[in-house]
Short mmCIF file of C-alpha atoms in Angstrom, two decimals:
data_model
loop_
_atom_site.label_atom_id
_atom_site.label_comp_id
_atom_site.label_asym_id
_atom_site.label_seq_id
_atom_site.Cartn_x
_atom_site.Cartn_y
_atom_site.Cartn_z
CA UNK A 27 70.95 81.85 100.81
CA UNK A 28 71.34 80.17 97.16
CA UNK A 29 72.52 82.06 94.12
CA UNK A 30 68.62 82.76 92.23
CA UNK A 31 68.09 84.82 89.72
CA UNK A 32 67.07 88.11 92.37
CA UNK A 33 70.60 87.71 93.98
CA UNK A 34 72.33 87.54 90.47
CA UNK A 35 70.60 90.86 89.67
CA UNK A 36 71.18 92.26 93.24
CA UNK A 37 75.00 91.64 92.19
CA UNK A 38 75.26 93.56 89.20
CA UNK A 39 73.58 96.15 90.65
CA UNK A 40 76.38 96.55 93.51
CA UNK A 41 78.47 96.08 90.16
CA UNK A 42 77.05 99.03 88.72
CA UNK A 43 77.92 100.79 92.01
CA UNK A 44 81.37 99.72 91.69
CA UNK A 45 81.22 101.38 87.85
CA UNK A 46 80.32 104.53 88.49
CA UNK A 47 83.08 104.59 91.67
CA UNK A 48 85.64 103.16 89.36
CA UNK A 49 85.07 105.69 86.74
CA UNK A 50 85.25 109.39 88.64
CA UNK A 51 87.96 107.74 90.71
CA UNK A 52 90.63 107.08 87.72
CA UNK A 53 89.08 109.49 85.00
CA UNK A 54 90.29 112.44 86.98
CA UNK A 55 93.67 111.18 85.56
CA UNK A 56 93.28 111.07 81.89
CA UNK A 57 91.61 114.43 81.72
CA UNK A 58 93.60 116.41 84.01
CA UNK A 59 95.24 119.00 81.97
CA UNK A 60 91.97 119.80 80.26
CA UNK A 61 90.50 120.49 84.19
CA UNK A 62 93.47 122.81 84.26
CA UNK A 63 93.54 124.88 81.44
CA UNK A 64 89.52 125.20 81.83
CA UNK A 65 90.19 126.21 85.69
CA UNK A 66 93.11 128.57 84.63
CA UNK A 67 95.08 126.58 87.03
CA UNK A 68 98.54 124.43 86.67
CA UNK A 69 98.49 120.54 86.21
CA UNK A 70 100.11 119.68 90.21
CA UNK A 71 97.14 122.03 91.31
CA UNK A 72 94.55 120.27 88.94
CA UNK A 73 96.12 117.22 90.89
CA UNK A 74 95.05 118.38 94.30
CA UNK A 75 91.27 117.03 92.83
CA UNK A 76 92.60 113.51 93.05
CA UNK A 77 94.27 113.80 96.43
CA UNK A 78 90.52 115.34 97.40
CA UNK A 79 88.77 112.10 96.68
CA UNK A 80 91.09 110.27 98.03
CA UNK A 81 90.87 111.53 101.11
CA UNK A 82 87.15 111.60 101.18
CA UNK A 83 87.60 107.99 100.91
CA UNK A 84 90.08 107.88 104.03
CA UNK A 85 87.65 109.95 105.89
CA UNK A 86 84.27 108.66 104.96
CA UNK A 87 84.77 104.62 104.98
CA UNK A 88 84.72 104.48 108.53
CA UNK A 89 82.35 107.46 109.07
CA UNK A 90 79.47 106.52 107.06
CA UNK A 91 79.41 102.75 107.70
CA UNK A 92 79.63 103.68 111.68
CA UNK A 93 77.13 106.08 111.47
CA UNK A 94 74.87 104.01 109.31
CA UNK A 95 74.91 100.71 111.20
CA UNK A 96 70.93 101.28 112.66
CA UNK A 97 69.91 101.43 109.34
CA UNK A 98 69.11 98.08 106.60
CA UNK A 99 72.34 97.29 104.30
CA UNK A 100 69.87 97.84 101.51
CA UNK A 101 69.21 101.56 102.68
CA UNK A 102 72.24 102.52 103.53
CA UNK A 103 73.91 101.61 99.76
CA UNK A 104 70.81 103.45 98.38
CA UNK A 105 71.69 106.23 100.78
CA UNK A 106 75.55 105.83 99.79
CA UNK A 107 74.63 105.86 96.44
CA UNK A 108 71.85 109.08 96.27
CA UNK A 109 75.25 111.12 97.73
CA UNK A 110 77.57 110.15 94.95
CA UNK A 111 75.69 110.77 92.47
CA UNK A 112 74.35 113.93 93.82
CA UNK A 113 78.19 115.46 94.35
CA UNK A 114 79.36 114.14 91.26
CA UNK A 115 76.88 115.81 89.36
CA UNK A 116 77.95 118.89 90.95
CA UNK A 117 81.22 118.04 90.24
CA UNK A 118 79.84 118.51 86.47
CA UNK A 119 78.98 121.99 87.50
CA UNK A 120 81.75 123.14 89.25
CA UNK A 121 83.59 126.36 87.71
CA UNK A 122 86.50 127.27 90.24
CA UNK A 123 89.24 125.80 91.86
CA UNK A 124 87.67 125.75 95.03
CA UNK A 125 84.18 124.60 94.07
CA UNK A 126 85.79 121.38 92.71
CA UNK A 127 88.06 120.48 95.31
CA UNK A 128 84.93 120.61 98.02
CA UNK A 129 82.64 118.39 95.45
CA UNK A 130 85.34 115.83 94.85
CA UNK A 131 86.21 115.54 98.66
CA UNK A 132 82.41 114.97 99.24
CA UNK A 133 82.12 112.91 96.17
CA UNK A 134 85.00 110.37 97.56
CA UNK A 135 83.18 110.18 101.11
CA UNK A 136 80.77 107.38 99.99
CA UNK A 137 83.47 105.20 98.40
CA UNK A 138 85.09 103.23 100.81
CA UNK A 139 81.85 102.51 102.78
CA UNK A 140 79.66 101.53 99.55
CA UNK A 141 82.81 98.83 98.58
CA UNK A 142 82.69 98.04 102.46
CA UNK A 143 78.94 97.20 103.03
CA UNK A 144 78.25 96.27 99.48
CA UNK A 145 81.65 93.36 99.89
CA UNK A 146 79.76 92.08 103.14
CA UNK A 147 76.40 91.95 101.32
CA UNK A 148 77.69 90.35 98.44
CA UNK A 149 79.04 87.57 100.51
CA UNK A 150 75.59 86.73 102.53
CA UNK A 151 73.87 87.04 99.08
CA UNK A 152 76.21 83.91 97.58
CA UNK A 153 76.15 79.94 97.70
CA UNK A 154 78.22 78.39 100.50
CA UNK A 155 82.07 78.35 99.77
CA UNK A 156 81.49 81.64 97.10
CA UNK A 157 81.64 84.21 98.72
CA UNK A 158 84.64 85.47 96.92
CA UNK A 159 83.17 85.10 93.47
CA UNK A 160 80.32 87.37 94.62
CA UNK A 161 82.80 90.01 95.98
CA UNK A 162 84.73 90.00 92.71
CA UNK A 163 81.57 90.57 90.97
CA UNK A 164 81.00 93.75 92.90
CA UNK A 165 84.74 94.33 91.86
CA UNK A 166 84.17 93.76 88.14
CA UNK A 167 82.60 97.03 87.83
CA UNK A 168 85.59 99.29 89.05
CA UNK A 169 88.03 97.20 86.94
CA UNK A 170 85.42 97.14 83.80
CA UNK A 171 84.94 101.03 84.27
CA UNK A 172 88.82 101.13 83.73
CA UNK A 173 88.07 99.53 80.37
CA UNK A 174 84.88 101.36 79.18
CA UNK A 175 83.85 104.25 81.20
CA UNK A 176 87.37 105.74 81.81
CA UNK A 177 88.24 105.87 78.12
CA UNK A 178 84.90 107.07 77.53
CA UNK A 179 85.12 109.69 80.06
CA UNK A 180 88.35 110.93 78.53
CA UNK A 181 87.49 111.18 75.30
CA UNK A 182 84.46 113.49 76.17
CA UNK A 183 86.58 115.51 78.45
CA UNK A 184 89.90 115.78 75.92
CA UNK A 185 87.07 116.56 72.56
CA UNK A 186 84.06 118.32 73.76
CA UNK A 187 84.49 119.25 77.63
CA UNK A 188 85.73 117.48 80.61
CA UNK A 189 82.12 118.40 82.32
CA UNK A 190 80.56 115.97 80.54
CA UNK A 191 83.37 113.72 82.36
CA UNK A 192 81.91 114.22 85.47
CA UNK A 193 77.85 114.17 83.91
CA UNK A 194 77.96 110.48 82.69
CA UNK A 195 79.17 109.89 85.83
CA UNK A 196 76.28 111.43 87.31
CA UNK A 197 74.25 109.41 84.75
CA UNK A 198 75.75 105.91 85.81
CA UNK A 199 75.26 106.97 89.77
CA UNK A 200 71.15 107.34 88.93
CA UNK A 201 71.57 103.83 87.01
CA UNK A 202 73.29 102.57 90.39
CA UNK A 203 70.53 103.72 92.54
CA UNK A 204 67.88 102.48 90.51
CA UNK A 205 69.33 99.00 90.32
CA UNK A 206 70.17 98.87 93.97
CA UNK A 207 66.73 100.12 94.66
CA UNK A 208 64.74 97.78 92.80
CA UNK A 209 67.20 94.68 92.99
CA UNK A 210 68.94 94.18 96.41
CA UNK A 211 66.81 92.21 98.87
CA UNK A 212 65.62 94.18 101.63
CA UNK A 213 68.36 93.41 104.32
CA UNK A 214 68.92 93.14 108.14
CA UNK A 215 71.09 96.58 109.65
CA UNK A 216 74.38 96.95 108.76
CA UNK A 217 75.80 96.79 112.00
CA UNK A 218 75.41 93.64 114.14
CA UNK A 219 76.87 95.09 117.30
CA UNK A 220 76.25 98.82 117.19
CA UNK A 221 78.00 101.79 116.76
CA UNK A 222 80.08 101.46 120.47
CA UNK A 223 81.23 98.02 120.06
CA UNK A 224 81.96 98.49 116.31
CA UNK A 225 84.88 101.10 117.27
CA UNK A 226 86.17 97.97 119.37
CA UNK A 227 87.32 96.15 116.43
CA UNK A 228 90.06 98.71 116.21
CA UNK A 229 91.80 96.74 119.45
CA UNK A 230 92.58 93.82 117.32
CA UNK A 231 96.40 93.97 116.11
CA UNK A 232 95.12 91.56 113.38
CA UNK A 233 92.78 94.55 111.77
CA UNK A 234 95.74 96.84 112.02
CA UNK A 235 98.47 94.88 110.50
CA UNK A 236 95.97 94.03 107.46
CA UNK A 237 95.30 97.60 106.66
CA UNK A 238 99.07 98.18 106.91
CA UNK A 239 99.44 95.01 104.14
CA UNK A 240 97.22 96.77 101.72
CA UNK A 241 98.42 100.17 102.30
CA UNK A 242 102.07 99.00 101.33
CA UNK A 243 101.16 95.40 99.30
CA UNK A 244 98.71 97.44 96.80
CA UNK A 245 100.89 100.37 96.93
CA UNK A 246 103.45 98.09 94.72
CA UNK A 247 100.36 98.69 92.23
CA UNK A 248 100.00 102.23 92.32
CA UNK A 249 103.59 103.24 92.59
CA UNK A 250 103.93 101.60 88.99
CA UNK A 251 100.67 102.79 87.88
CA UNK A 252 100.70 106.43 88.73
CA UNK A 253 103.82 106.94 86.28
CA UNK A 254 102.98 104.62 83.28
CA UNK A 255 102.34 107.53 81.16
CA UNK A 256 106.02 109.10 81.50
CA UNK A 257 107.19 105.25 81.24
CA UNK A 258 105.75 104.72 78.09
CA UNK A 259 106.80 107.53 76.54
CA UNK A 260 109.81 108.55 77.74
CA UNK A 261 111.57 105.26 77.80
CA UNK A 262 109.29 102.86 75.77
CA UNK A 263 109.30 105.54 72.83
CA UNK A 264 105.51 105.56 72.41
CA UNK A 265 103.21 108.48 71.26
CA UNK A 266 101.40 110.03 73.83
CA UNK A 267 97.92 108.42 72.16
CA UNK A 268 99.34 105.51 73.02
CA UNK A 269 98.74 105.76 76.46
CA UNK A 270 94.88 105.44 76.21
CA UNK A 271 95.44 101.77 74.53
CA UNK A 272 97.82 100.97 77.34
CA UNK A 273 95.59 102.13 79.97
CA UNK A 274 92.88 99.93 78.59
CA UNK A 275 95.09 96.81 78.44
CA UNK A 276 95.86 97.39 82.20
CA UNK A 277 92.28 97.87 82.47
CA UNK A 278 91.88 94.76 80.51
CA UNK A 279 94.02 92.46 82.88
CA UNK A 280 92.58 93.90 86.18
CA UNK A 281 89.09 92.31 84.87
CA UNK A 282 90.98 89.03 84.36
CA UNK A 283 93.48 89.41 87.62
CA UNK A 284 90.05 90.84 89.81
CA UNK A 285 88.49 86.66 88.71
CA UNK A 286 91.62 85.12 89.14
CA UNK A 287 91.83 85.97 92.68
CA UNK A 288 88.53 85.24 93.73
CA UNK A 289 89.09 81.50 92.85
CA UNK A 290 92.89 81.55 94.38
CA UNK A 291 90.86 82.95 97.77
CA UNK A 292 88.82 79.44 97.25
CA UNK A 293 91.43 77.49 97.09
CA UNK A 294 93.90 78.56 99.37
CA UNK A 295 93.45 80.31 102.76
CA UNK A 296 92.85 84.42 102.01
CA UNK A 297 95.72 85.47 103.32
CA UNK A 298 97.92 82.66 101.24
CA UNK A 299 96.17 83.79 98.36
CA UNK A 300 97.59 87.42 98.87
CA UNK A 301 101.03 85.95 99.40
CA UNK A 302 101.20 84.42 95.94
CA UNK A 303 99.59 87.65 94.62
CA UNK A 304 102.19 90.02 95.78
CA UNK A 305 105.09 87.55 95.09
CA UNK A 306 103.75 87.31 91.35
CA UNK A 307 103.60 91.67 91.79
CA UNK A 308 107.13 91.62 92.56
CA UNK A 309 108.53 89.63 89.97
CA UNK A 310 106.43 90.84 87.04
CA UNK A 311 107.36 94.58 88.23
CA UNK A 312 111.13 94.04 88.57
CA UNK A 313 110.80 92.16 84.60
CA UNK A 314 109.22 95.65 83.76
CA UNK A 315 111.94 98.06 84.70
CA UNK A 316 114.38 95.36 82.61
CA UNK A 317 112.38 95.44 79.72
CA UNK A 318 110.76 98.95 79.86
CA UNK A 319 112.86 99.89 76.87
CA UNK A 320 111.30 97.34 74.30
CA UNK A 321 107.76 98.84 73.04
CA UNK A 322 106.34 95.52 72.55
CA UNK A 323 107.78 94.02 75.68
CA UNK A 324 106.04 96.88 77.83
CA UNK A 325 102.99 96.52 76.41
CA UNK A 326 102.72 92.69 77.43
CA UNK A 327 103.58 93.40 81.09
CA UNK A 328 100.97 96.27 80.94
CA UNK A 329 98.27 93.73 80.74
CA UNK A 330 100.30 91.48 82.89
CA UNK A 331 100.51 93.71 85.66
CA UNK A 332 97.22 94.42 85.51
CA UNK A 333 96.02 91.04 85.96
CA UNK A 334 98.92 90.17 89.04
CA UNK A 335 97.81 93.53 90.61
CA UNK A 336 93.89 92.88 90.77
CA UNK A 337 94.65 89.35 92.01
CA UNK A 338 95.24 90.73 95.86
CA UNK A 339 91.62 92.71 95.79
CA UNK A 340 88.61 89.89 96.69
CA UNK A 341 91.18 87.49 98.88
CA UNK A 342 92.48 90.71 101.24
CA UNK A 343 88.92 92.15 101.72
CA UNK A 344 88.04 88.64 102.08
CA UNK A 345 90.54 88.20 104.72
CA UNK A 346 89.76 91.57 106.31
CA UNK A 347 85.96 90.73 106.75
CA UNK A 348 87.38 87.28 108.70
CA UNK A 349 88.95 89.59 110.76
CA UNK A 350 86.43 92.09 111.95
CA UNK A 351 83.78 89.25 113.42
CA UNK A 352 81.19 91.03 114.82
CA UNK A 353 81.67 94.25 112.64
CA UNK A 354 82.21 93.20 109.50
CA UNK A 355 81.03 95.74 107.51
CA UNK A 356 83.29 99.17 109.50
CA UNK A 357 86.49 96.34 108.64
CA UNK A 358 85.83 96.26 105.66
CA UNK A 359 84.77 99.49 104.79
CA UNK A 360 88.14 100.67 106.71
CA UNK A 361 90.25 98.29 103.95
CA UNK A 362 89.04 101.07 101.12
CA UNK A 363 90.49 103.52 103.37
CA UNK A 364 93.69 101.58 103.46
CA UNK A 365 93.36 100.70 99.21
CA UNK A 366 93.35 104.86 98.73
CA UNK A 367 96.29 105.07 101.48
CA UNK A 368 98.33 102.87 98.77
CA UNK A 369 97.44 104.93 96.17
CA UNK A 370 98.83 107.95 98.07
CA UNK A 371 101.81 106.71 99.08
CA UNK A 372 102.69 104.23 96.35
CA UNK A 373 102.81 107.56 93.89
CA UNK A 374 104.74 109.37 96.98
CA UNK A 375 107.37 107.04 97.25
CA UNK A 376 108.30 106.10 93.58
CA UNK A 377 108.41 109.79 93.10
CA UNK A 378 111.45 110.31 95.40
CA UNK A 379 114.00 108.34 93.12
CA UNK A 380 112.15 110.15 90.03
CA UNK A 381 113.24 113.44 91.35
CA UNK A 382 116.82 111.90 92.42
CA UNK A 383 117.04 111.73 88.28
CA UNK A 384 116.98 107.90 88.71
CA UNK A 385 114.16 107.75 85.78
CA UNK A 386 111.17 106.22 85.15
CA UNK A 387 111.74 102.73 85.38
CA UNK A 388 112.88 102.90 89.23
CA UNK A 389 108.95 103.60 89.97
CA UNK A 390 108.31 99.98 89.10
CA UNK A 391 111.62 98.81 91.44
CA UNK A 392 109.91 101.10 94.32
CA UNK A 393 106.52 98.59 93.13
CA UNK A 394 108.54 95.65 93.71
CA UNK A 395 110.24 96.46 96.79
CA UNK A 396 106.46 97.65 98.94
CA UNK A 397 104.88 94.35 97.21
CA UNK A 398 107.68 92.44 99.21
CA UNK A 399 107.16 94.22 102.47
CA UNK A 400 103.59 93.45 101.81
CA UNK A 401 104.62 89.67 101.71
CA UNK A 402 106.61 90.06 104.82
CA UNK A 403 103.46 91.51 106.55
CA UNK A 404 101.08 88.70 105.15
CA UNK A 405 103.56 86.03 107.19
CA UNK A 406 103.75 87.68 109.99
CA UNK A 407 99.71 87.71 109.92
CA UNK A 408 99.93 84.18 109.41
CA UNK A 409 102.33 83.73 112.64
CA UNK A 410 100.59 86.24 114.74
CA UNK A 411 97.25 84.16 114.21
CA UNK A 412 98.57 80.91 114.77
CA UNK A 413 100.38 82.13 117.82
CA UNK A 414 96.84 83.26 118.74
CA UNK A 415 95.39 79.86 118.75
CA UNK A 416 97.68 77.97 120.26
CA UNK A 417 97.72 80.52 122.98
CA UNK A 418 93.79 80.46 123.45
CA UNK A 419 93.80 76.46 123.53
CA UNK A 420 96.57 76.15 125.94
CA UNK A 421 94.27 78.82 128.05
CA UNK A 422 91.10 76.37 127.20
CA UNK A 423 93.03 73.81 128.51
CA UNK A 424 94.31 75.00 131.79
CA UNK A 425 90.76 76.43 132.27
CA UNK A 426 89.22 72.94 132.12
#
C-alpha cells in the first residue's frame, strides 16, 4: 500500500487519537492539587486518579483488542475512540472522590488497545521499509499533546477550573472520532487468528521478556520524570512557574527523540535500536544527577532527556509487533500495558531512596540503573533469538 494523500490523512487522524490520549494521561499531573482542594481531598489521594488510568490501561489493552478482533481495525478505533471520549467527558462532570476514580479507570481502558491496533494499522498503511515513520506519526500526537494540550489543560484547570481540563479533552476525543471516521480506510478485522489462538502468543518467552524490557527500560524515563518538579526546585533553585517551561522543553525533545527513533529502527535492527536508546538514557540521566545543581545545566538535559527517552517508543513496539506474528495487534496492544507498568514502578522505585533522605537527584541514578537492566534484557533478546534459529535450522536439517 503506497503513502497517498488518504493514508497521510488516515495518519494524523490516529495522531489526533494519540493527542487526546496524551493529554488526560499527563494533565492529571499539572493540575492535581486544584482536583484536590475542589474534591476536599489531600494531594496522595488526588493521586489515586492517575494510578486509576493507569491501570485501566493495564487492564483494558489486552481486553479490548481480544475482544474486538471479529470486528474491522477501522471500527474498532472508532469504537475505542466513542469510549474515551464519552468517559472523559464525564470525567468533566465528576464531583466526588469516587465518581472520578471510576471515570478515569474507564477512561484509561481504551488506551493501550487504541496505541496497539492503531501502531499495527499505521504500519500496513505505509511504503515498504516505513513502517516506523508511520508509527511515530501516530506517536507525535502523545508527545505534541505534552507540548500544547498539557500546558493548555493546566492553565484552564490552575485559572478558571480543572473541569474544563477534562472538557477539551472531551472536545479533542469528538475531533479523534471524526477524523478516524471519515479518514481511515475501511480495514480487514483486527485479529488474523481469532480470539483462542490470539491468547497463544502469550507462550512465546520472546513476548514476555519484551514487555519486561519496557516495563524496566522506559521505567528509567518515568522514574526521572515523575520527580522533576521537586528536582527543579528544590535543588536547581527554580520557581515553581518554572516547572511549566520545563515540562514543555521535555515535551519539546520527546517530539524530536519520538522521530529520531523511528529512523534509528530503519537503520538498525529494532531491538539494536533500543539498545543505543537506553545506553544514551543512562548516560544522559547519570550527567543529570551531577549537574542537577546548575539551573542552566538542568534545563539542557530536560530537553535532552526528553529526546533520549522518546527514542525507545516506535523501535520497541516495532520490535514487539515482530514478535507477536499472527496476533499482532493483542502484542502490541499488551506493550501499552507494559509502557504504564514503567510508569508505575519507575515512580515506585526512585521513591524509596527519596524517603531514605537520599534527595532528589538519586531519582535520576534509580533512571539510570532500570535503563541498564533494560539493556541487559535487550541482549539477552538478541541471544535468545539467535539461539532460536540456529536451533530450528539444525532441526530443518536433521529433518531433511
Amino acid at each position: 500500500m503506497s503513502m497517498d494523500k488518504s493514508n497521510k490523512k488516515a495518519l494524523i487522524a490516529l495522531g489526533v487519537g494519540g493527542f487526546g490520549i496524551g493529554m488526560t494521561e499527563f494533565v492529571i499531573m499539572g493540575i492535581l492539587p486544584d482536583v484536590a482542594s475542589s474534591l476536599e481531598i489531600t494531594i496522595p489521594q488526588a493521586g489515586h486518579f492517575i494510578s486509576a488510568y493507569a491501570l485501566g490501561v493495564v487492564v483494558g489493552a489486552p481486553t479490548f483488542t481480544a475482544l474486538s478482533g471479529k470486528w474491522p481495525a477501522h471500527k474498532v478505533l472508532l469504537y475505542l475512540m466513542i469510549w474515551f471520549t464519552a468517559f472523559n467527558t464525564l470525567s468533566a462532570f465528576s464531583s466526588s472522590y469516587t465518581t472520578l476514580m471510576i471515570s478515569r479507570f474507564l477512561s484509561g481502558l481504551p488506551h493501550g488497545a487504541f496505541f496497539g491496533i492503531g501502531a499495527v494499522v499505521a504500519g500496513k498503511l505505509a511504503k515498504e521499509g516505513k513502517a516506523a515513520q508511520a508509527i511515530a506519526t501516530m506517536f507525535a500526537g502523545l508527545t505534541i499533546a505534552n507540548v500544547i494540550g498539557v500546558p493548555i489543560g493546566t492553565y484552564l484547570g490552575h485559572h478558571y477550573n480543572w473541569n474544563l481540563s477534562f472538557l477539551l479533552v472531551g472536545i479533542v476525543g469528538v475531533i479523534a472520532m471524526l477524523s478516524i471516521y471519515f479518514w481511515i480506510p475501511k480495514m480487514e478485522k483486527s485479529s488474523s487468528e481469532g480470539f483462542i489462538q490470539d491468547l497463544k502468543v502469550f507462550k512465546r518467552v520472546e513476548i514476555w521478556l519484551l514487555i519486561l524490557l519496557t516495563t524496566v527500560g522506559t521505567g528509567g524515563f518515568f522514574a526521572w520524570y515523575s520527580y522533576i518538579a521537586p528536582l527543579l526546585t528544590n535543588v536547581s533553585g527554580h520557581t515553581e512557574s518554572m516547572v511549566s517551561y520545563a515540562m514543555i522543553l521535555a515535551g519539546m525533545g520527546m517530539v524530536f527523540g519520538n522521530f529520531i527513533g523511528a529512523k534509528m529502527a530503519e537503520i538498525f535492527s529494532p531491538l539494536r535500536a533500543v539498545i543505543i536508546s537506553l545506553s544514551l538514557m543512562v548516560m544522559v540521566l547519570v550527567i543529570n544527577s551531577m549537574v542537577a545543581a546548575n539551573p542552566v545545566a538542568i534545563l539542557i538535559l530536560t530537553f535532552i532527556i526528553g529526546i533520549v527517552s522518546f527514542m525507545v517508543g516506535t523501535p520497541i513496539q516495532l520490535a514487539i509487533i515482530k514478535a507477536s506474528k499472527g496476533s499482532e495487534m493483542l502484542g502490541s496492544s499488551m506493550n501499552q500495558s507494559a509502557f504504564n507498568m514503567g510508569n508505575a514502578s519507575g515512580a515506585f522505585f526512585a521513591g524509596l531512596p527519596i524517603a531514605m533522605g537520599y534527595g532528589f537527584t538519586s531519582a535520576s541514578l534509580v533512571g539510570a540503573v532500570m535503563a541498564g537492566t533494560g539493556i541487559i534484557i535487550a541482549v539477552l533478546i538478541i541471544v535468545f533469538s539467535k539461539s532460536r534459529a540456529v536451533n530450528t535450522k539444525r532441526k530443518m536439517a536433521f529433518n531433511s
